[in-house]
XYZ file of C-alpha atoms in Angstrom:
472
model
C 109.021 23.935 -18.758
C 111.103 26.377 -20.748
C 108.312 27.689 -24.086
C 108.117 25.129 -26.961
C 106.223 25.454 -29.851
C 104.264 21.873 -30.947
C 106.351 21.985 -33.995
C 109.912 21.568 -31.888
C 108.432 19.311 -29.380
C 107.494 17.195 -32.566
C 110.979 17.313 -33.957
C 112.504 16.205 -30.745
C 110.567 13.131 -30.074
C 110.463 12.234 -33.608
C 106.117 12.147 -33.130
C 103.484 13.045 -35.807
C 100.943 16.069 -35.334
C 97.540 14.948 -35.552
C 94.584 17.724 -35.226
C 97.118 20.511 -34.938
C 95.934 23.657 -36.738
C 98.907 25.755 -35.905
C 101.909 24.384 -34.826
C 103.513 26.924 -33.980
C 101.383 27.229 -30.841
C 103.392 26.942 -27.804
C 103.530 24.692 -24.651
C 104.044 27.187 -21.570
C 102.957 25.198 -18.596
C 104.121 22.157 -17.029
C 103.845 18.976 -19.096
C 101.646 16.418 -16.737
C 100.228 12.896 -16.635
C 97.382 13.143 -14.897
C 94.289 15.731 -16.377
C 93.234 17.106 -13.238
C 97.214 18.830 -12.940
C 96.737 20.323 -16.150
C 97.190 24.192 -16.279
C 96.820 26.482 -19.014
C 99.399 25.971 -21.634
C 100.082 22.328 -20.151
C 101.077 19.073 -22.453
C 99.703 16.389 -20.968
C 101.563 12.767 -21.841
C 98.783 10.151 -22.154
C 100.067 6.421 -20.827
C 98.513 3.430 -21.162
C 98.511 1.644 -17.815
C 97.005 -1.899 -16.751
C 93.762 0.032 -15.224
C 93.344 3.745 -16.252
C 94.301 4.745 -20.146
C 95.699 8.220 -20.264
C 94.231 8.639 -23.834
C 90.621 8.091 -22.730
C 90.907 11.483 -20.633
C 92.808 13.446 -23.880
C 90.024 15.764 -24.171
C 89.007 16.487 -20.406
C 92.763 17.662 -20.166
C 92.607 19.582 -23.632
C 89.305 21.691 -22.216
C 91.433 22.080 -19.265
C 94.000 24.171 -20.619
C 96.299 21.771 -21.890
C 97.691 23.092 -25.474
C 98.401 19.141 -26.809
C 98.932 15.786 -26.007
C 101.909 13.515 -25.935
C 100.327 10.438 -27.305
C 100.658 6.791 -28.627
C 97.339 7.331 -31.141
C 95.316 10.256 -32.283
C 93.066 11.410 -29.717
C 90.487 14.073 -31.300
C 92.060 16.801 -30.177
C 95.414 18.190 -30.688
C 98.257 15.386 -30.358
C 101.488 14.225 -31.369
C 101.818 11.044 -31.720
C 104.987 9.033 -31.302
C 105.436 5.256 -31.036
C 106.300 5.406 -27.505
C 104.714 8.043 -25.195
C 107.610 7.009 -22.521
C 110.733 7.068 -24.806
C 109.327 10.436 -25.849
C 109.194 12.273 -22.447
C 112.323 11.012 -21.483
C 113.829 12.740 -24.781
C 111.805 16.015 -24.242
C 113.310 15.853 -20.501
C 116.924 15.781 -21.872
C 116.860 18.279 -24.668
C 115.516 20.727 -22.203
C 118.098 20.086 -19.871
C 120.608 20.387 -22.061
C 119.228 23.895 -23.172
C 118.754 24.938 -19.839
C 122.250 24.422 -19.022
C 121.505 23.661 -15.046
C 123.819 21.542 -12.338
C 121.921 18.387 -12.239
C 122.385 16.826 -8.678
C 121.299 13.040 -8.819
C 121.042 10.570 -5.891
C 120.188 6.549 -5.260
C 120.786 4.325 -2.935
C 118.646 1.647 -0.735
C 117.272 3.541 1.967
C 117.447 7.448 2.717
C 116.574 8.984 -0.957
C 113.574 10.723 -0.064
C 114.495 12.609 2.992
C 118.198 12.857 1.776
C 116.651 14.625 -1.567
C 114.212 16.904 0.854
C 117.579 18.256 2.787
C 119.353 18.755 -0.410
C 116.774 20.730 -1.770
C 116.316 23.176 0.951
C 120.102 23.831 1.385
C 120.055 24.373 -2.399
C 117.118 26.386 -2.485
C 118.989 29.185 -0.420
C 121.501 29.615 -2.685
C 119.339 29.222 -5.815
C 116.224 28.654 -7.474
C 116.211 24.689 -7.149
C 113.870 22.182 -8.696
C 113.488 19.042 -6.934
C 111.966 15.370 -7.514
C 108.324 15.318 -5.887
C 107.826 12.746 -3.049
C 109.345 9.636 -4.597
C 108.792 9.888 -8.866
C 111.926 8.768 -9.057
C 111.259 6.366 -12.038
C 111.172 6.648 -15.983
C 108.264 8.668 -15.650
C 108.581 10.810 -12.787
C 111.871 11.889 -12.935
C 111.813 13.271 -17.068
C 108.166 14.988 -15.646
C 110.580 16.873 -12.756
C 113.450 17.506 -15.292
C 110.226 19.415 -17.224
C 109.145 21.328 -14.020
C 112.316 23.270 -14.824
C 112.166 26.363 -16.286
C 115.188 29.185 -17.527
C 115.805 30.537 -13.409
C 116.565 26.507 -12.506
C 119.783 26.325 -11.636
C 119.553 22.810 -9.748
C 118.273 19.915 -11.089
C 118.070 17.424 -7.484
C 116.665 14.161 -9.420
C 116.131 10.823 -7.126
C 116.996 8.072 -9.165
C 115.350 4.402 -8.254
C 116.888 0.675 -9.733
C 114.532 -1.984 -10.959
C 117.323 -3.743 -12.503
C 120.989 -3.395 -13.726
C 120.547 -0.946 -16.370
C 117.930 1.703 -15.633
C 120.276 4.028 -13.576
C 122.236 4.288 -16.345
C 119.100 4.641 -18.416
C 117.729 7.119 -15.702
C 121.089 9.472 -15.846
C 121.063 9.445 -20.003
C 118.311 11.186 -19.610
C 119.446 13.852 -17.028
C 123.292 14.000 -17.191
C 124.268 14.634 -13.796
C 127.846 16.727 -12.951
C 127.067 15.517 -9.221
C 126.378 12.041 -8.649
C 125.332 10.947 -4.703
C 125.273 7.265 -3.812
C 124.016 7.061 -0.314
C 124.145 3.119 0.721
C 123.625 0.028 -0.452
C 121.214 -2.403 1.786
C 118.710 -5.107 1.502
C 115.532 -3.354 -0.413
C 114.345 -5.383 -3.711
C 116.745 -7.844 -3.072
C 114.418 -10.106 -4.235
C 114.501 -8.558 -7.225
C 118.593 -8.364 -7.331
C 119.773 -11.447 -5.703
C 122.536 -9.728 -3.887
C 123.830 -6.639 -2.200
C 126.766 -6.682 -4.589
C 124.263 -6.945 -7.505
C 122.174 -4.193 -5.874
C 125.689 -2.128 -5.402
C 126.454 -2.918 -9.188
C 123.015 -1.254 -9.744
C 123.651 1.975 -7.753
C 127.302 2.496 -9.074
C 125.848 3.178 -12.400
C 125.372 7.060 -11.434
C 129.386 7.678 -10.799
C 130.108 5.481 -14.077
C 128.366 8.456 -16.367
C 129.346 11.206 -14.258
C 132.021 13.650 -16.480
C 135.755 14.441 -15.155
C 134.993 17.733 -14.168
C 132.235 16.423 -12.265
C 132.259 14.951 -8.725
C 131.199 11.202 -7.233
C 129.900 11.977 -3.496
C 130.291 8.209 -1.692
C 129.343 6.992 1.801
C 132.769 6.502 3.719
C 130.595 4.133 6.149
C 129.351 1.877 3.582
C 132.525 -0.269 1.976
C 130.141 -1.342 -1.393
C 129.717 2.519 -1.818
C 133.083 3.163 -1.266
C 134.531 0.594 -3.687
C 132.691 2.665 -6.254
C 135.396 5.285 -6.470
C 137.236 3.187 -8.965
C 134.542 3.178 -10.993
C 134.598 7.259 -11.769
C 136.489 9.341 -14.004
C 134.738 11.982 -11.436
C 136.640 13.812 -8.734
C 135.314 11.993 -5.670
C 134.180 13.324 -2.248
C 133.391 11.099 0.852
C 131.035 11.601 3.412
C 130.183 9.697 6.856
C 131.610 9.583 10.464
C 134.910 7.836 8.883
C 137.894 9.475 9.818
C 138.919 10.767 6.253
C 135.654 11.321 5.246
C 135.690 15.083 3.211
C 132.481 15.886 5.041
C 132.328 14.271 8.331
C 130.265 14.241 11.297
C 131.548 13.615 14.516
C 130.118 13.651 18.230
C 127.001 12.216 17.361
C 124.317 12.274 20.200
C 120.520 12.394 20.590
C 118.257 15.015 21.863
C 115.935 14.249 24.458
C 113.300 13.653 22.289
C 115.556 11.996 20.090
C 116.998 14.193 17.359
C 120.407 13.881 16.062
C 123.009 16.734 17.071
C 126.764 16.636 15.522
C 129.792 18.693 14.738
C 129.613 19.149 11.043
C 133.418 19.340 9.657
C 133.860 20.329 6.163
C 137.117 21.407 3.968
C 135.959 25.172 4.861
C 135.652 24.480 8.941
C 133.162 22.849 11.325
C 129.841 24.336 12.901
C 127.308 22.185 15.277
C 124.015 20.997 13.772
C 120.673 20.047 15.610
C 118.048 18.900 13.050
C 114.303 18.668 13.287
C 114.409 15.255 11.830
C 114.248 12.470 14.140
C 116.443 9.413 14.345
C 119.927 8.963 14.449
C 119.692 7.834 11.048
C 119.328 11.232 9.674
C 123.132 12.056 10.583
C 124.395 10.177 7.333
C 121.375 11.885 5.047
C 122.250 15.120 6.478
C 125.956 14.419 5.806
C 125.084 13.384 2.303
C 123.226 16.439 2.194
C 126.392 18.762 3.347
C 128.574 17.486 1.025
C 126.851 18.462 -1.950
C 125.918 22.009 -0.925
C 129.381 21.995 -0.393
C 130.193 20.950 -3.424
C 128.008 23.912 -4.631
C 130.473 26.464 -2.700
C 128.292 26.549 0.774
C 129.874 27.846 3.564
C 130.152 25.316 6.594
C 127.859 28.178 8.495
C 125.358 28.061 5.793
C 125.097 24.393 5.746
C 124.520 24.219 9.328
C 122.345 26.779 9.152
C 120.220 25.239 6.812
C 120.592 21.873 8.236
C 119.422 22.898 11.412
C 116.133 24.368 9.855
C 115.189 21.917 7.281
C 112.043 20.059 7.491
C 110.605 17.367 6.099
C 108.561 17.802 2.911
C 107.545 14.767 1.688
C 104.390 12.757 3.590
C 104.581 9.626 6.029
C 107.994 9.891 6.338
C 108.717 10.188 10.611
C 105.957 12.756 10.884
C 105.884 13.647 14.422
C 102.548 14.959 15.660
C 101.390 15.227 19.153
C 97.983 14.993 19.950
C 96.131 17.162 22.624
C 96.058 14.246 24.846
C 99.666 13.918 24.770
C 99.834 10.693 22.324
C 102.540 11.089 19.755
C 102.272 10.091 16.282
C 105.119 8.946 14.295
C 103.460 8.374 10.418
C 106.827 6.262 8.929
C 104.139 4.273 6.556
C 105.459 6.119 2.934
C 107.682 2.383 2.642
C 109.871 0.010 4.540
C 113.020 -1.959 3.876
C 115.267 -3.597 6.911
C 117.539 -0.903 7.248
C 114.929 1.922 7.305
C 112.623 -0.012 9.948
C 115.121 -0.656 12.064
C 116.403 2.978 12.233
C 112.751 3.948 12.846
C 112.721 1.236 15.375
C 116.003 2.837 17.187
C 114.679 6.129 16.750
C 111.184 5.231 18.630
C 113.464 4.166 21.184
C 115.458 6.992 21.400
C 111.969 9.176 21.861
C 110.592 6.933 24.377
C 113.273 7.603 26.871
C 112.385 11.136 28.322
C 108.704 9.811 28.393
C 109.193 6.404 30.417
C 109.972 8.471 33.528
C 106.420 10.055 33.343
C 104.638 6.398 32.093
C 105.032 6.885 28.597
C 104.976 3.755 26.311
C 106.489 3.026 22.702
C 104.485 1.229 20.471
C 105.736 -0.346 17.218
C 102.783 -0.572 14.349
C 104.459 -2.584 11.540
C 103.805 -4.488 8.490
C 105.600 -6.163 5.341
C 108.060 -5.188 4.063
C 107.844 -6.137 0.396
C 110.402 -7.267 -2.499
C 112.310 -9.149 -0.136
C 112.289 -12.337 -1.596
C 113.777 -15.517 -0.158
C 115.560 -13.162 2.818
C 111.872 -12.412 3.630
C 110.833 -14.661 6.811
C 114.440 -13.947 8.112
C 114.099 -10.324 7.609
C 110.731 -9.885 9.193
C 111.775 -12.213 12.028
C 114.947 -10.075 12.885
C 113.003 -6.584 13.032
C 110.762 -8.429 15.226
C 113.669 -9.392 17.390
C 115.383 -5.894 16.955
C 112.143 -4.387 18.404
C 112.224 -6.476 21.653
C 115.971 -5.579 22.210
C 115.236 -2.292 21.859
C 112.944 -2.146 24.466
C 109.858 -1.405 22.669
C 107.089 -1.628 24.891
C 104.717 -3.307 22.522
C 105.167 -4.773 18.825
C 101.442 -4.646 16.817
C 102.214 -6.668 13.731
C 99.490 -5.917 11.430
C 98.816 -8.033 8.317
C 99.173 -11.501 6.722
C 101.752 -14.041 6.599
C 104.940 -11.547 6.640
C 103.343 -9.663 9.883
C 103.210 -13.002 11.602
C 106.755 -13.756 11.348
C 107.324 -9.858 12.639
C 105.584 -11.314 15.496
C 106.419 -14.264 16.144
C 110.621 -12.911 16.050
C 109.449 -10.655 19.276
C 107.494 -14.028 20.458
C 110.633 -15.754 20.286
C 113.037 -12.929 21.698
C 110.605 -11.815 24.199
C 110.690 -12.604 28.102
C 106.843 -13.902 28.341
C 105.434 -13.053 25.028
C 103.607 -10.148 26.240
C 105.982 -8.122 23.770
C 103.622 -8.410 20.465
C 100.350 -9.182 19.342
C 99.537 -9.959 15.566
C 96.234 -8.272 13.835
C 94.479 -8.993 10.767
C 94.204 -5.036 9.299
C 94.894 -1.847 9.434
C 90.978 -1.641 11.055
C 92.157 -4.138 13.817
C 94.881 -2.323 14.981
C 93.217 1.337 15.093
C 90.271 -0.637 17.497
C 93.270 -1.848 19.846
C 95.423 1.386 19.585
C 92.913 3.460 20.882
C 91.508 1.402 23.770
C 95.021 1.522 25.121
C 96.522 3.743 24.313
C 97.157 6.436 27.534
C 98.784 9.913 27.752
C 102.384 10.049 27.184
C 102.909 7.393 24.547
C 104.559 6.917 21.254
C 103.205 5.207 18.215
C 105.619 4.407 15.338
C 103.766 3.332 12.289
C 105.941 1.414 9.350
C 105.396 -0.684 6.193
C 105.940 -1.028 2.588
C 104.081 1.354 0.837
C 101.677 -1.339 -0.400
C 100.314 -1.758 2.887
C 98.869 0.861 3.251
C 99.396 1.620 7.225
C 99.185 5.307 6.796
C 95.593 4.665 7.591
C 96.184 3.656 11.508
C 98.347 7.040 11.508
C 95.755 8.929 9.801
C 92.741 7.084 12.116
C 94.795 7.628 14.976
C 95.531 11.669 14.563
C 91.403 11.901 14.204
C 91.347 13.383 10.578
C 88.804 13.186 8.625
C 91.215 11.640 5.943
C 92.107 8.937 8.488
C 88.804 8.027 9.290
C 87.415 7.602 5.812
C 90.000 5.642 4.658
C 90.207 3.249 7.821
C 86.562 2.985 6.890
């Protein structure tokens, strides 16, 4: 965070000093939320949550470094104290922005944040120092704490911006005024929670609604809610996708062997051929996404291949590909799960079994629920379960409750003699039948909501110590 003293970070979130002998001191270091991040010169904001209070660890962070806390009561050590300890950081996030004076890049949509985020980042990150939205703290919390990782050499601001209802986008981008505003798709996660796709795409559109004129909408061409959002900018607006008159297109889409997606990348500048690291076809429109914005940033098309072609991933459990010594491949998908992301894992397993069923090789599907779903729930599971089948999939290991049982009974169903699937109680459970069968050659896809924990049969599965404790 750019230097503070108490007294300023007082006056901005209209809080109350309490134990402050000088407060003029200043903050320095990052401003965190949990005590065991704190760093010299740290704030640390204390919240109140249903099972750990913040406050009860105010003076473990304070002997840690931290200068103060951001808190909702006095504490015993050096505090200020405001009424709300959330409204506070998110007002300390946007009066540093604003000083800063950086290009705020901000992104939603259903499926494809994360990763989508990632690839931004590291085509930013060659052009300039970039600051980008950890893993997936994309809420009212996490994403004023990433505004505050910032410091005077930021200059982009890549925020991830999540919906729990019509409202907080808008809420989300007050905070962080974006001059670039990315909507990737709109699908079927949390429509429980919505009731729609069009409510979920009224959600989303929030981000171009506050973007300013001289600033610029980036919209999927594919995606006709996403689209439709054009007319609600006063933004300049820039479409990406395999659409014809998309601004940043991709065309000749094709697979690797192993399954990686390979395109011509055509851009107002020119066109240059991308292979990325990332696996699935479903990368194409993140990386796409991705282009547009670094072009919108005055990339070349040769330095956005470039990059493309070398990003990784950098957040965890999202289609980490590891081999093991016995030739079993590990895909670790299990960070979260709606329909549209499981079944492009699903097509992307697929796509990687093919150069290994010459030689024997198998593809195994490890899945669970997929949460927030609501009444769409048993047809959504059933349908995945289905999708798996078509695609060939050699075997379907539905782990779980109710919600895995419709996974497996939609193979069951689509399946020639039921031999497709098998249904397990737990993450335990499927580890114990993974590795009695599993043989040389294989491919294991693991993929649920992020509740479910099935990061453990990856983890259990690649033989880490991690993995086996927590399987345990």
């Amino acid at each position: 965070m750019i230097p503070l003293s108490l007294a300023e970070i007082a006056a901005i979130v209209g809080g109350q000093p309490y134990d402050v002998p000088d407060p003029s001191v200043t903050v320095t270091g990052p401003v965190v939320k949990d005590s065991r991040d704190v760093r010299q010169g740290s704030l640390f904001a204390a919240f109140a949550g249903e099972r750990v209070d913040g406050h009860d660890y105010a003076r473990r962070a304070f002997d840690a470094g931290a200068v103060a806390v951001l808190a909702s009561r006095p504490v015993g050590v050096p505090a200020i104290v405001v009424d709300d300890v959330v409204g506070a950081l998110g007002a300390l996030a946007r009066t540093v922005v604003e000083r800063l004076g950086t290009t705020v890049v901000a992104l939603t949509g259903s499926a494809g944040k994360t990763s989508t985020k990632d690839l931004i980042a590291q085509l930013l990150e060659r052009k300039a120092p970039t600051v980008w939205t950890p893993g997936s703290l994309n809420n009212e919390i996490g994403l004023p704490l990433t505004a505050l990782s910032a410091t005077a050499e930021t200059r982009h601001l890549v925020l991830e911006m999540g919906a729990k209802g019509i409202g907080h986008i808008h809420y989300l981008a007050d905070l962080t005024p974006p001059r670039i505003g990315l909507v990737l798709n709109v699908g079927s996660a949390h429509i429980g929670e919505f009731g729609s796709r069009e409510a979920i795409a009224q959600a989303k559109g929030e981000l171009v609604e506050v973007l300013p004129e001289d600033g610029a909408a980036i919209l999927n061409a594919d995606d006709p809610l996403v689209r439709a959002m054009a007319s609600r900018t006063k933004a300049r607006v820039l479409l990406f996708g395999e659409a014809a008159d998309a601004d940043v297109r991709g065309e000749n889409v094709r697979l690797t062997d192993d399954g990686r997606p390979a395109f011509a990348l055509h851009t107002p500048t020119g066109c240059s051929d991308v292979t990325l690291r990332l696996y699935g076809e479903h990368h194409v429109s993140n990386a796409l996404a991705a282009a547009a914005v670094a072009h919108e940033l005055g990339m070349s098309v040769t330095e956005i291949a470039e990059a493309l072609s070398g990003a990784g991933t950098l957040s965890r459990w999202r289609m980490e590909v590891t081999e093991r010594p016995d030739g079993v491949t590990v895909v670790n998908d299990a960070y979260n799960a709606n329909p549209e992301s499981m079944k492009a894992a699903l097509r992307a397993l697929a796509a990687m079994g093919k150069a290994r069923r010459a030689g024997g090789g198998r593809t195994w599907a490890v899945l669970g629920q997929m949460a927030e779903l609501g009444d769409a729930s048993l047809a959504e599971h059933d349908a995945v379960g289905r999708i798996a089948v078509r695609l060939n999939v050699s075997k379907l290991v539905a782990v779980g409750g109710q919600e895995a049982s419709w996974l497996q009974l939609g193979a069951y169903n689509e399946g020639s003699w039921g031999e497709e699937s098998v249904h397990v109680s737990d993450a335990e459970a499927a580890v114990d039948l993974l590795r009695s069968e599993l043989r040389p050659g294989d491919v294991v896809l693991v993929k649920a909501s992020r509740s479910v924990g099935l990061e453990r049969v990856a983890l259990a599965l690649l033989e880490t110590t991690e993995g086996e404790v927590a399987v345990r």
